[in-house]
PDB file of C-alpha atoms in Angstrom:
ATOM      1  CA  UNK A   1      29.377   0.488 -36.926  1.00 50.00           C
ATOM      2  CA  UNK A   2      28.209   4.471 -39.659  1.00 51.00           C
ATOM      3  CA  UNK A   3      27.012   3.695 -43.192  1.00 53.00           C
ATOM      4  CA  UNK A   4      29.137   5.762 -45.941  1.00 53.00           C
ATOM      5  CA  UNK A   5      26.336   5.184 -47.935  1.00 58.00           C
ATOM      6  CA  UNK A   6      25.222   7.566 -50.099  1.00 65.00           C
ATOM      7  CA  UNK A   7      21.597   7.731 -50.578  1.00 76.00           C
ATOM      8  CA  UNK A   8      20.305   8.052 -54.402  1.00 87.00           C
ATOM      9  CA  UNK A   9      17.617   9.665 -55.444  1.00 93.00           C
ATOM     10  CA  UNK A  10      15.344   8.740 -57.699  1.00 96.00           C
ATOM     11  CA  UNK A  11      14.177  10.039 -60.059  1.00 97.00           C
ATOM     12  CA  UNK A  12      11.216   9.146 -61.891  1.00 98.00           C
ATOM     13  CA  UNK A  13       9.895   9.947 -65.859  1.00 97.00           C
ATOM     14  CA  UNK A  14       6.279  10.835 -66.121  1.00 97.00           C
ATOM     15  CA  UNK A  15       5.904   7.605 -67.852  1.00 97.00           C
ATOM     16  CA  UNK A  16       6.700   5.619 -64.232  1.00 98.00           C
ATOM     17  CA  UNK A  17       4.938   8.497 -62.244  1.00 98.00           C
ATOM     18  CA  UNK A  18       1.629   7.112 -64.967  1.00 98.00           C
ATOM     19  CA  UNK A  19       1.384   3.864 -63.392  1.00 98.00           C
ATOM     20  CA  UNK A  20       2.983   4.628 -60.618  1.00 97.00           C
ATOM     21  CA  UNK A  21       0.190   6.387 -59.058  1.00 98.00           C
ATOM     22  CA  UNK A  22      -2.987   5.485 -61.850  1.00 97.00           C
ATOM     23  CA  UNK A  23      -3.155   9.556 -63.001  1.00 97.00           C
ATOM     24  CA  UNK A  24      -3.172  10.624 -66.765  1.00 98.00           C
ATOM     25  CA  UNK A  25      -0.183  12.722 -67.997  1.00 97.00           C
ATOM     26  CA  UNK A  26      -2.069  15.358 -68.407  1.00 97.00           C
ATOM     27  CA  UNK A  27      -3.143  15.079 -64.194  1.00 98.00           C
ATOM     28  CA  UNK A  28      -0.394  15.241 -63.068  1.00 97.00           C
ATOM     29  CA  UNK A  29       0.305  18.005 -64.955  1.00 94.00           C
ATOM     30  CA  UNK A  30      -2.227  20.219 -63.613  1.00 97.00           C
ATOM     31  CA  UNK A  31      -2.086  19.158 -60.177  1.00 97.00           C
ATOM     32  CA  UNK A  32       1.908  19.747 -60.252  1.00 95.00           C
ATOM     33  CA  UNK A  33       0.582  23.765 -61.139  1.00 94.00           C
ATOM     34  CA  UNK A  34      -1.183  24.208 -58.827  1.00 97.00           C
ATOM     35  CA  UNK A  35       1.118  22.737 -56.052  1.00 97.00           C
ATOM     36  CA  UNK A  36      -1.390  19.407 -55.058  1.00 97.00           C
ATOM     37  CA  UNK A  37       1.418  16.840 -56.774  1.00 98.00           C
ATOM     38  CA  UNK A  38       5.077  17.784 -56.669  1.00 98.00           C
ATOM     39  CA  UNK A  39       7.106  19.322 -59.093  1.00 96.00           C
ATOM     40  CA  UNK A  40       8.728  17.850 -61.208  1.00 95.00           C
ATOM     41  CA  UNK A  41      12.874  18.734 -61.697  1.00 94.00           C
ATOM     42  CA  UNK A  42      14.422  19.369 -64.766  1.00 94.00           C
ATOM     43  CA  UNK A  43      17.259  16.979 -66.166  1.00 94.00           C
ATOM     44  CA  UNK A  44      18.527  19.602 -69.154  1.00 91.00           C
ATOM     45  CA  UNK A  45      18.964  23.518 -67.672  1.00 87.00           C
ATOM     46  CA  UNK A  46      17.078  25.312 -70.305  1.00 84.00           C
ATOM     47  CA  UNK A  47      15.573  21.970 -71.566  1.00 79.00           C
ATOM     48  CA  UNK A  48      12.124  19.769 -71.985  1.00 87.00           C
ATOM     49  CA  UNK A  49      13.079  16.623 -70.351  1.00 93.00           C
ATOM     50  CA  UNK A  50      11.575  16.322 -66.905  1.00 95.00           C
ATOM     51  CA  UNK A  51      11.968  14.070 -64.039  1.00 97.00           C
ATOM     52  CA  UNK A  52       9.786  12.856 -60.268  1.00 97.00           C
ATOM     53  CA  UNK A  53      11.650  12.174 -57.195  1.00 98.00           C
ATOM     54  CA  UNK A  54      10.039   9.425 -56.361  1.00 98.00           C
ATOM     55  CA  UNK A  55      10.135   9.447 -52.926  1.00 97.00           C
ATOM     56  CA  UNK A  56       8.342  12.743 -53.185  1.00 97.00           C
ATOM     57  CA  UNK A  57       5.676  10.907 -55.781  1.00 98.00           C
ATOM     58  CA  UNK A  58       5.654   7.970 -52.997  1.00 97.00           C
ATOM     59  CA  UNK A  59       4.918  10.120 -50.091  1.00 97.00           C
ATOM     60  CA  UNK A  60       2.392  11.838 -52.226  1.00 98.00           C
ATOM     61  CA  UNK A  61       0.470   8.016 -52.787  1.00 97.00           C
ATOM     62  CA  UNK A  62       1.332   7.607 -47.901  1.00 97.00           C
ATOM     63  CA  UNK A  63      -0.244  11.125 -47.695  1.00 96.00           C
ATOM     64  CA  UNK A  64      -3.935  10.494 -50.124  1.00 95.00           C
ATOM     65  CA  UNK A  65      -3.694   6.567 -48.043  1.00 95.00           C
ATOM     66  CA  UNK A  66      -3.486   8.986 -44.540  1.00 95.00           C
ATOM     67  CA  UNK A  67      -6.622  11.430 -46.003  1.00 92.00           C
ATOM     68  CA  UNK A  68      -8.512   8.357 -46.493  1.00 92.00           C
ATOM     69  CA  UNK A  69      -8.484   7.405 -43.236  1.00 91.00           C
ATOM     70  CA  UNK A  70      -8.728   9.958 -42.135  1.00 87.00           C
ATOM     71  CA  UNK A  71     -11.975  10.679 -43.700  1.00 84.00           C
ATOM     72  CA  UNK A  72     -12.821   7.325 -42.955  1.00 76.00           C
ATOM     73  CA  UNK A  73     -12.837   8.452 -38.954  1.00 78.00           C
ATOM     74  CA  UNK A  74     -14.397  11.729 -39.340  1.00 67.00           C
TER      75      UNK A  74
END
């Protein structure tokens, strides 16, 4: 049976991102601007309220672990 449930996108504010990653606000913003961390989403057009897509942040974390494991094997 196919479910008609819509997958919800969860957005994380900066405090949640720093808690989840262990990385400071400044570093998150710096890495994001260099393309080394997922880009934030504007919550209000033209506003300063920003958030990150939870799945993208989790994917970034997963990639860190994968990179670490590949370094160990090399």
